[in-house]
Short mmCIF file of N, CA and C in Angstrom, two decimals:
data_model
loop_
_atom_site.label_atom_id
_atom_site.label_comp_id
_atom_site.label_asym_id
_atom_site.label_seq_id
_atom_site.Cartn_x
_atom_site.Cartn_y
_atom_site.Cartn_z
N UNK A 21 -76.93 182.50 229.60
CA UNK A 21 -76.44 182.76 228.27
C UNK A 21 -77.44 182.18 227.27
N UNK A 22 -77.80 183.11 226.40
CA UNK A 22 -78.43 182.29 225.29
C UNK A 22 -77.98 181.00 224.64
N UNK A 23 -78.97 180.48 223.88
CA UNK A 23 -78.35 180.14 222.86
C UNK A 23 -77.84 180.09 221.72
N UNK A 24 -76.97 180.07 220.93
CA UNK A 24 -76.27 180.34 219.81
C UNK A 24 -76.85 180.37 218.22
N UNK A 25 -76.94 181.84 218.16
CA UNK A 25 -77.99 181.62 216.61
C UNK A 25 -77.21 181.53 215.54
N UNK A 26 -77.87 180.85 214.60
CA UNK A 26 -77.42 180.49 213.38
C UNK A 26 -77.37 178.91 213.07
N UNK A 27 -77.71 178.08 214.06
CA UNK A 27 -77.73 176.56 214.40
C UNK A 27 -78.83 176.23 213.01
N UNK A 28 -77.99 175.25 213.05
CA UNK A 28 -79.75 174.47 211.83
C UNK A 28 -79.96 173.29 211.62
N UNK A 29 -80.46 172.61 211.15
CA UNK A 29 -80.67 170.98 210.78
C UNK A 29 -80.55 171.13 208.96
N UNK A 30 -79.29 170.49 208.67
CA UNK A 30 -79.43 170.02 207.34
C UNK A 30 -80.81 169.26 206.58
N UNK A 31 -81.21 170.77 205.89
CA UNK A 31 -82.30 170.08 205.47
C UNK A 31 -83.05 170.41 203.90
N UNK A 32 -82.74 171.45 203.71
CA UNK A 32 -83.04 172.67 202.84
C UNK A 32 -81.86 173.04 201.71
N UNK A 33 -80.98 171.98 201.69
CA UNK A 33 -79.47 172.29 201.22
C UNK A 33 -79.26 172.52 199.55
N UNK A 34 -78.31 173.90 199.19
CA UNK A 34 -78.22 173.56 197.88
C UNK A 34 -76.99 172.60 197.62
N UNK A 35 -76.87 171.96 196.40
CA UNK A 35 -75.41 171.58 195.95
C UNK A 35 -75.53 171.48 194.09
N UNK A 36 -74.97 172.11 193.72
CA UNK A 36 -75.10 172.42 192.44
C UNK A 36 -73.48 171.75 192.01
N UNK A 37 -73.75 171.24 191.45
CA UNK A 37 -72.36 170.39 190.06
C UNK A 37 -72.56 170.16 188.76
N UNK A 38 -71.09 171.63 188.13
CA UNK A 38 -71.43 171.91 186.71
C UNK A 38 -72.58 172.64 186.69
N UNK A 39 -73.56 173.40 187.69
CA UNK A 39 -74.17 174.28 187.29
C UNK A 39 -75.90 173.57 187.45
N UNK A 40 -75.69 171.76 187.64
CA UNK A 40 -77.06 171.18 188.14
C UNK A 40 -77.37 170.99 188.95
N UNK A 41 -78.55 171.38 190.01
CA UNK A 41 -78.52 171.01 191.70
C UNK A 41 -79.03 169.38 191.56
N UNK A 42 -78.42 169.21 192.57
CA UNK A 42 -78.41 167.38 193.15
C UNK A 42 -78.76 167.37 194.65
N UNK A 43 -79.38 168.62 194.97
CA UNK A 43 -79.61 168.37 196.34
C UNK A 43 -80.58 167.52 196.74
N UNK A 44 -81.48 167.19 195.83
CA UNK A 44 -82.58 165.70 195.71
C UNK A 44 -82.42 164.77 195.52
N UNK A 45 -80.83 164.19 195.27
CA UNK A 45 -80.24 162.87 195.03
C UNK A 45 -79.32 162.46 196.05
N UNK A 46 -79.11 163.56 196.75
CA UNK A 46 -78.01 163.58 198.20
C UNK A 46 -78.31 163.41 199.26
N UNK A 47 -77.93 163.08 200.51
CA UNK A 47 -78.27 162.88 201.68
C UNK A 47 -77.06 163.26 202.66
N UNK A 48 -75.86 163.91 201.79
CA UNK A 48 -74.69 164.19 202.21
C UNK A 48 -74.08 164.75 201.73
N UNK A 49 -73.68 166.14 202.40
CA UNK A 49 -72.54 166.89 201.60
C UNK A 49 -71.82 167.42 202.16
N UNK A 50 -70.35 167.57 201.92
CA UNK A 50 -69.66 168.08 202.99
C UNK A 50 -68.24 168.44 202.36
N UNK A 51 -67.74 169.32 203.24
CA UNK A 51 -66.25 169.66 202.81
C UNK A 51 -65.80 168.86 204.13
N UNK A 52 -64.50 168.32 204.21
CA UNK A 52 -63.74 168.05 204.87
C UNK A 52 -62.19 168.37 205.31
N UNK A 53 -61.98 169.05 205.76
CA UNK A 53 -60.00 169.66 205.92
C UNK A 53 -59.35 168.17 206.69
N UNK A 54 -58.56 168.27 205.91
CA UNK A 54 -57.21 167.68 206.34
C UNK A 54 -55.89 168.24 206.71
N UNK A 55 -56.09 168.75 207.88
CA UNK A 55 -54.80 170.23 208.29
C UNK A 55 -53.95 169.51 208.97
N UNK A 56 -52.80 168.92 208.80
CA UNK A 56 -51.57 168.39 209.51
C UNK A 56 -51.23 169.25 210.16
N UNK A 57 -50.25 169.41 211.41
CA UNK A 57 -49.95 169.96 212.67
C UNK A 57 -48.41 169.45 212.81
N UNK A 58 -47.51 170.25 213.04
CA UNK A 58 -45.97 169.77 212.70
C UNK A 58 -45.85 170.62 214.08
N UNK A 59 -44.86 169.38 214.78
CA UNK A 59 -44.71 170.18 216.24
C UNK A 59 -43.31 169.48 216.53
N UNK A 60 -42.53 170.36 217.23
CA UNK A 60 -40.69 170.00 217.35
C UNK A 60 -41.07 170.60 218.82
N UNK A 61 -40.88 169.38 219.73
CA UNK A 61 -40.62 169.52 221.12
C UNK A 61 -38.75 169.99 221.37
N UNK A 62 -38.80 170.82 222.33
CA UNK A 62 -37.19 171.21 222.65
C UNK A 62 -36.67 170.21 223.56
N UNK A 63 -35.71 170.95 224.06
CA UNK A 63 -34.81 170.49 225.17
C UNK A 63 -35.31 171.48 226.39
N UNK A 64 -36.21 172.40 226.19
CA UNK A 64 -36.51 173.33 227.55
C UNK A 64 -37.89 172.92 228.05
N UNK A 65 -38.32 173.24 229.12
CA UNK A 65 -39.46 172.98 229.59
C UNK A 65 -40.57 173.63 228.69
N UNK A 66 -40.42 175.07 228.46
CA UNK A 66 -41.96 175.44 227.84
C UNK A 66 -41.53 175.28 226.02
N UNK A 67 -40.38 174.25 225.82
CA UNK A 67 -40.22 174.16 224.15
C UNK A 67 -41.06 173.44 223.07
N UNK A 68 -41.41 174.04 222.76
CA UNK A 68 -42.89 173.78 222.08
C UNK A 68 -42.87 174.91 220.30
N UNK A 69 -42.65 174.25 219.62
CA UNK A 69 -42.73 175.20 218.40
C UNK A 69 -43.64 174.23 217.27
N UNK A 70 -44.83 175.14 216.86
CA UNK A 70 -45.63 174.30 216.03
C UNK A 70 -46.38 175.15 214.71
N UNK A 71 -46.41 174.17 213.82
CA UNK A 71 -46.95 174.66 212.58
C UNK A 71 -47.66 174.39 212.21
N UNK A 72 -49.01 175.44 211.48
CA UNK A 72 -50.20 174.70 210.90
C UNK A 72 -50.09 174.40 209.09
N UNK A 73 -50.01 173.43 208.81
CA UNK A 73 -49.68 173.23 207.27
C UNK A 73 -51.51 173.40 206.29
N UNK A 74 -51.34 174.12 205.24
CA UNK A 74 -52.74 174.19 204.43
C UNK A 74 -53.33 172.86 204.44
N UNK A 75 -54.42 173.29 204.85
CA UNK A 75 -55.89 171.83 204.42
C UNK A 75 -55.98 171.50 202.83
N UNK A 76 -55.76 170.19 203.31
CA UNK A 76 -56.14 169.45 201.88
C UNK A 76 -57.72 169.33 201.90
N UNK A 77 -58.79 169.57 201.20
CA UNK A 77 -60.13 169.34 201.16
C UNK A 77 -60.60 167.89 200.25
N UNK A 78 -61.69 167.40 200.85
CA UNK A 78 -62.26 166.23 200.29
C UNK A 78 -63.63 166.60 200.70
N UNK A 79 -64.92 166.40 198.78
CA UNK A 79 -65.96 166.48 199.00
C UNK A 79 -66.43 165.40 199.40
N UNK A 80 -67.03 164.90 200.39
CA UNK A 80 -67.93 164.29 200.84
C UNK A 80 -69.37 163.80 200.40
N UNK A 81 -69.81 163.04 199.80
CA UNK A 81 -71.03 162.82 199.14
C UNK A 81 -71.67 161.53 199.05
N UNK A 82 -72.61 161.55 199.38
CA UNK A 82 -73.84 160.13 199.28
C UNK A 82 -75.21 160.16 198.88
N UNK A 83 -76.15 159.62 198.09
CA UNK A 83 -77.10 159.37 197.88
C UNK A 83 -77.38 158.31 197.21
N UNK A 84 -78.67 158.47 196.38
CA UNK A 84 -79.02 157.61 195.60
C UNK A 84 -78.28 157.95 194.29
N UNK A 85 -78.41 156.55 193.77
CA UNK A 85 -77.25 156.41 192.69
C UNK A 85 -78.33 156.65 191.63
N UNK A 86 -78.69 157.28 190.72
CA UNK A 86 -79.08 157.21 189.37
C UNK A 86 -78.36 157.40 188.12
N UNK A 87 -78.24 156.86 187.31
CA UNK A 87 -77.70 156.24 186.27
C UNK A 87 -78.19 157.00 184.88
N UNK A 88 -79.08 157.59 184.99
CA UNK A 88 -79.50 158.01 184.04
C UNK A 88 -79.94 159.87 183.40
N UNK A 89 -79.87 159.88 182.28
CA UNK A 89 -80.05 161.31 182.30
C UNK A 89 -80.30 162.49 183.61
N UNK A 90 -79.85 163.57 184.00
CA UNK A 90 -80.18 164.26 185.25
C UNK A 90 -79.89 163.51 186.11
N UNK A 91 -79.28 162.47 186.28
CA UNK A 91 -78.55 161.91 187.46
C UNK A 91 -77.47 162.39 187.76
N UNK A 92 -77.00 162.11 189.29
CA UNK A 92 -75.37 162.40 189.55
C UNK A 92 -74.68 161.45 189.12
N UNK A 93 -74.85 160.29 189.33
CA UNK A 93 -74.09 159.38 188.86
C UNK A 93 -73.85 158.82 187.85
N UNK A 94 -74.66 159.46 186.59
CA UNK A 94 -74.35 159.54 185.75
C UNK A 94 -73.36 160.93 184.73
N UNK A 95 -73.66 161.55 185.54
CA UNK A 95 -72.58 163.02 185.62
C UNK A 95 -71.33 162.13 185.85
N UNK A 96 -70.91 162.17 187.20
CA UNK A 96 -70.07 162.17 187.66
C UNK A 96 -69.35 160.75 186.82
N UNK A 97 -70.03 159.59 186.17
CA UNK A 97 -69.44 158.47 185.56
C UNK A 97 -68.79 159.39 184.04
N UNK A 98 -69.64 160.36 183.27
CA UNK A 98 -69.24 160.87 181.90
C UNK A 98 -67.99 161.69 182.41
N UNK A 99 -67.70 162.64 183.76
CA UNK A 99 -66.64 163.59 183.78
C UNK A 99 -65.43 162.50 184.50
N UNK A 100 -65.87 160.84 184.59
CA UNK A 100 -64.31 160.43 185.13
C UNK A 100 -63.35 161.18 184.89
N UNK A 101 -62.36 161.58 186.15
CA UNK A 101 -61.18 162.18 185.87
C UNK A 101 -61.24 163.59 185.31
N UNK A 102 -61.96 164.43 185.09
CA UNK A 102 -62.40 165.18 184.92
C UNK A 102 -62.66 166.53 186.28
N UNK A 103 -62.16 168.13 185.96
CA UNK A 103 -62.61 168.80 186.97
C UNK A 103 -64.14 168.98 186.77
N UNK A 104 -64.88 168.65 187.77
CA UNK A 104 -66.12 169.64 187.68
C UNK A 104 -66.38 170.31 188.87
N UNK A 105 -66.85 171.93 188.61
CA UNK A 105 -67.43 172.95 189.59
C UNK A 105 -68.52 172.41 190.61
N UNK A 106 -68.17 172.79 191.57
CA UNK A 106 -69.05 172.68 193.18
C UNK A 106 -69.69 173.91 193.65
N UNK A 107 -70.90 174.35 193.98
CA UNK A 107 -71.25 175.32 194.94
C UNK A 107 -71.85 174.27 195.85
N UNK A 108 -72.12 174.52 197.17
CA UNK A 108 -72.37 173.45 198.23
C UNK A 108 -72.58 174.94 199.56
N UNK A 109 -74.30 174.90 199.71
CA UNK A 109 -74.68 176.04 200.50
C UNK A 109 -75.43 174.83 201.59
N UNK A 110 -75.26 175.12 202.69
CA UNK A 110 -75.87 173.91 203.71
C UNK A 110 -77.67 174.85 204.11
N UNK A 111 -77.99 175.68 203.68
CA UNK A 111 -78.91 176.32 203.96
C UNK A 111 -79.58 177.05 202.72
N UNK A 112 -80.40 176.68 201.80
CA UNK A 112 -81.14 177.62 200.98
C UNK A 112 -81.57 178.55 200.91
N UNK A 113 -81.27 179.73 200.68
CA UNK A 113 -81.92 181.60 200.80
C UNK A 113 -80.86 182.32 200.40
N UNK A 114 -80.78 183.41 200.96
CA UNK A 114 -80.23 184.54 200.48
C UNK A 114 -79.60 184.90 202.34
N UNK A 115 -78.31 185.32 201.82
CA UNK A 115 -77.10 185.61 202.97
C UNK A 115 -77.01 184.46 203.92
N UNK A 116 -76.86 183.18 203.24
CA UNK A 116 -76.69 181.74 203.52
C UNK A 116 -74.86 181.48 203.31
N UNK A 117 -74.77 181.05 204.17
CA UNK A 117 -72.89 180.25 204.20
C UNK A 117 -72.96 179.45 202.58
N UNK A 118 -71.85 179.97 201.82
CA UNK A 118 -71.30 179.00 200.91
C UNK A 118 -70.20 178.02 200.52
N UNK A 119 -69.86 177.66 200.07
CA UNK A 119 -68.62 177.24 199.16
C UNK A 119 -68.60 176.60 197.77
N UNK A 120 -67.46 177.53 197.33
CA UNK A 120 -67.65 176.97 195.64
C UNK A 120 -66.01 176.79 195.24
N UNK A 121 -65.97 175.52 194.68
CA UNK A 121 -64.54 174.55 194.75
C UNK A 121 -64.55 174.06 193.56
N UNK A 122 -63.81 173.21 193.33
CA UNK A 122 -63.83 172.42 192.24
C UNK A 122 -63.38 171.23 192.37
N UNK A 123 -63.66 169.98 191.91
CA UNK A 123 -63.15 168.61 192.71
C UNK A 123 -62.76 167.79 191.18
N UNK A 124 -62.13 166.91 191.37
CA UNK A 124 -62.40 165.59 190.64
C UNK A 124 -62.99 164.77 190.10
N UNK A 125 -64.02 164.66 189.34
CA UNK A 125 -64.31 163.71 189.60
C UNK A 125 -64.22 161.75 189.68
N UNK A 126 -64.66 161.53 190.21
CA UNK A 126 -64.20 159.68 190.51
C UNK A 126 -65.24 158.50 189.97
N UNK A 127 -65.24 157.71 189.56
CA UNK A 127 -66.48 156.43 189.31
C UNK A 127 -67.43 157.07 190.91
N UNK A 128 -68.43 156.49 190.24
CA UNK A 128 -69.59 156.23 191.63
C UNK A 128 -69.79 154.92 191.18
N UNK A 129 -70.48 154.14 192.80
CA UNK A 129 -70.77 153.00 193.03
C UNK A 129 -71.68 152.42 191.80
N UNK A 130 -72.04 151.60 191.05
CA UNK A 130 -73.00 150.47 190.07
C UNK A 130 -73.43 149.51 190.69
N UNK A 131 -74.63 149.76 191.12
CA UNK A 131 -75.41 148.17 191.44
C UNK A 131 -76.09 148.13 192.84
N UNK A 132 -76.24 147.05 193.17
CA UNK A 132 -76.92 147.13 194.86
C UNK A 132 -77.21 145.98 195.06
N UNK A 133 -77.55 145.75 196.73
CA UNK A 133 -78.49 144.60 197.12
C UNK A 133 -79.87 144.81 196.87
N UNK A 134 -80.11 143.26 196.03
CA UNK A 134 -82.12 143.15 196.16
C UNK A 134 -82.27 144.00 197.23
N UNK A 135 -83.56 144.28 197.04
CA UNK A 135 -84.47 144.94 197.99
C UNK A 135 -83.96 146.28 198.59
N UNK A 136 -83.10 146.84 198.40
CA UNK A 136 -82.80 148.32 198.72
C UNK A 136 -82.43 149.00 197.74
N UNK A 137 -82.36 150.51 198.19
CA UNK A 137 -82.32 151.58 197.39
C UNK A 137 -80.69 151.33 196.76
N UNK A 138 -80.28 151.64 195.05
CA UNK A 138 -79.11 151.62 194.63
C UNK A 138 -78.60 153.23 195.57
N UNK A 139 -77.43 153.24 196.30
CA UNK A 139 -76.34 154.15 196.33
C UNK A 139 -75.45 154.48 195.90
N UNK A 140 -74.96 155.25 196.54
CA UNK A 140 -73.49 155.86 196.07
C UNK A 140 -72.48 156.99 197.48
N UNK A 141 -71.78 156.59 197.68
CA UNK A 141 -71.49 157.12 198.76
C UNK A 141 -69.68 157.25 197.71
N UNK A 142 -69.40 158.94 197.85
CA UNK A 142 -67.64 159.23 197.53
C UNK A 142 -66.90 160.13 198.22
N UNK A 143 -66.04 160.49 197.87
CA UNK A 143 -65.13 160.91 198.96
C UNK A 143 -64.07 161.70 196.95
N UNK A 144 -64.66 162.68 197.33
CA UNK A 144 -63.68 163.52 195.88
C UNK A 144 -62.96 164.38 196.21
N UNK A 145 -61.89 164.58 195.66
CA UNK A 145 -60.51 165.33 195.94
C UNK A 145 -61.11 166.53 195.56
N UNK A 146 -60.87 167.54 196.19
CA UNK A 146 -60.91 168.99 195.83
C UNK A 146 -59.66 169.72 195.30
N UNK A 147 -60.02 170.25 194.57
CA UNK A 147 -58.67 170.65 193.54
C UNK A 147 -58.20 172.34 194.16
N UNK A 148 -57.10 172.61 194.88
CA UNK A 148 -57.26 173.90 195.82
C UNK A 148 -57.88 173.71 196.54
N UNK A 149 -58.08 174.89 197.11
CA UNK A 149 -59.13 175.31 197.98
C UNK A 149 -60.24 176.00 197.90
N UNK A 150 -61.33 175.95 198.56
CA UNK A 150 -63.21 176.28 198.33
C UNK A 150 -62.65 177.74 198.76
N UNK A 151 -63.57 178.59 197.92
CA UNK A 151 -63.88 179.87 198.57
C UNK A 151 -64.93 180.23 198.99
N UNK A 152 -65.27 180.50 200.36
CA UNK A 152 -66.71 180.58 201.34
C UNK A 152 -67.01 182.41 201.23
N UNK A 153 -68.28 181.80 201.05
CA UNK A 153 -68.95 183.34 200.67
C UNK A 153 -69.92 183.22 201.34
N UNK A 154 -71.05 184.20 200.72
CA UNK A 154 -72.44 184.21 201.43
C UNK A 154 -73.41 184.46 200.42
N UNK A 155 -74.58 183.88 200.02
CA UNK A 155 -75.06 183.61 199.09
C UNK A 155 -75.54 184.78 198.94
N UNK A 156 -76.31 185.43 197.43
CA UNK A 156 -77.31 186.98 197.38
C UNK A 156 -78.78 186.59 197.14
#
């Protein structure tokens, strides 16, 4: 059997918020589902009845923290509490996997240890659900 095409190494990634790419400030992006599973065992041997409940989504995100003009973290500090727009393509080109959502936004991290790079690592609520397309 072959192997399975379409495989890739995150590397090349867009992520645009509010319409600015940050894929040069990131090192992480991701949707995440949170799909609960509701299951009522019977009284019979094969009783088994189960439900899949809608995914809650959380964007996933880390990089370097910049603070200043064209930064994310400075975005994301002015829209506290605030919706802002997501596209998040794990592959750059044309007829590439998408998703475009809309999240929350939350504080990012301020500050760091001497001697290393300032970060930011969050975890943002997605407001609904992403709709996955394919890029043109």
């Amino acid at each position: 059997m072959p192997a399975a095409a379409g495989a890739h190494v995150i590397k090349n990634a867009v992520v645009t918020i509010d319409g600015v790419e940050y894929a040069n400030q990131v090192n992480k992006a991701r949707l995440v589902p949170d799909q609960p599973i509701q299951t009522m065992r019977t009284l019979v041997p094969d009783g088994v009845v189960q439900d899949v409940d809608s995914p809650v989504w959380t964007f996933e995100i880390s990089g370097l923290q910049i603070n200043v003009a064209g930064g994310l973290a400075k975005a994301l500090r002015d829209a506290n509490g605030g919706e802002v727009d997501v596209v998040l393509q794990p592959r750059a080109g044309t007829g590439q996997a998408t998703a475009t959502f809309t999240v929350l936004a939350l504080m990012p991290e301020f500050g760091g240890d001497q001697g290393e790079w300032a970060t930011q690592e969050l975890e943002l609520p997605v407001v609904g659900q992403p709709v996955f397309g394919t890029s043109a």
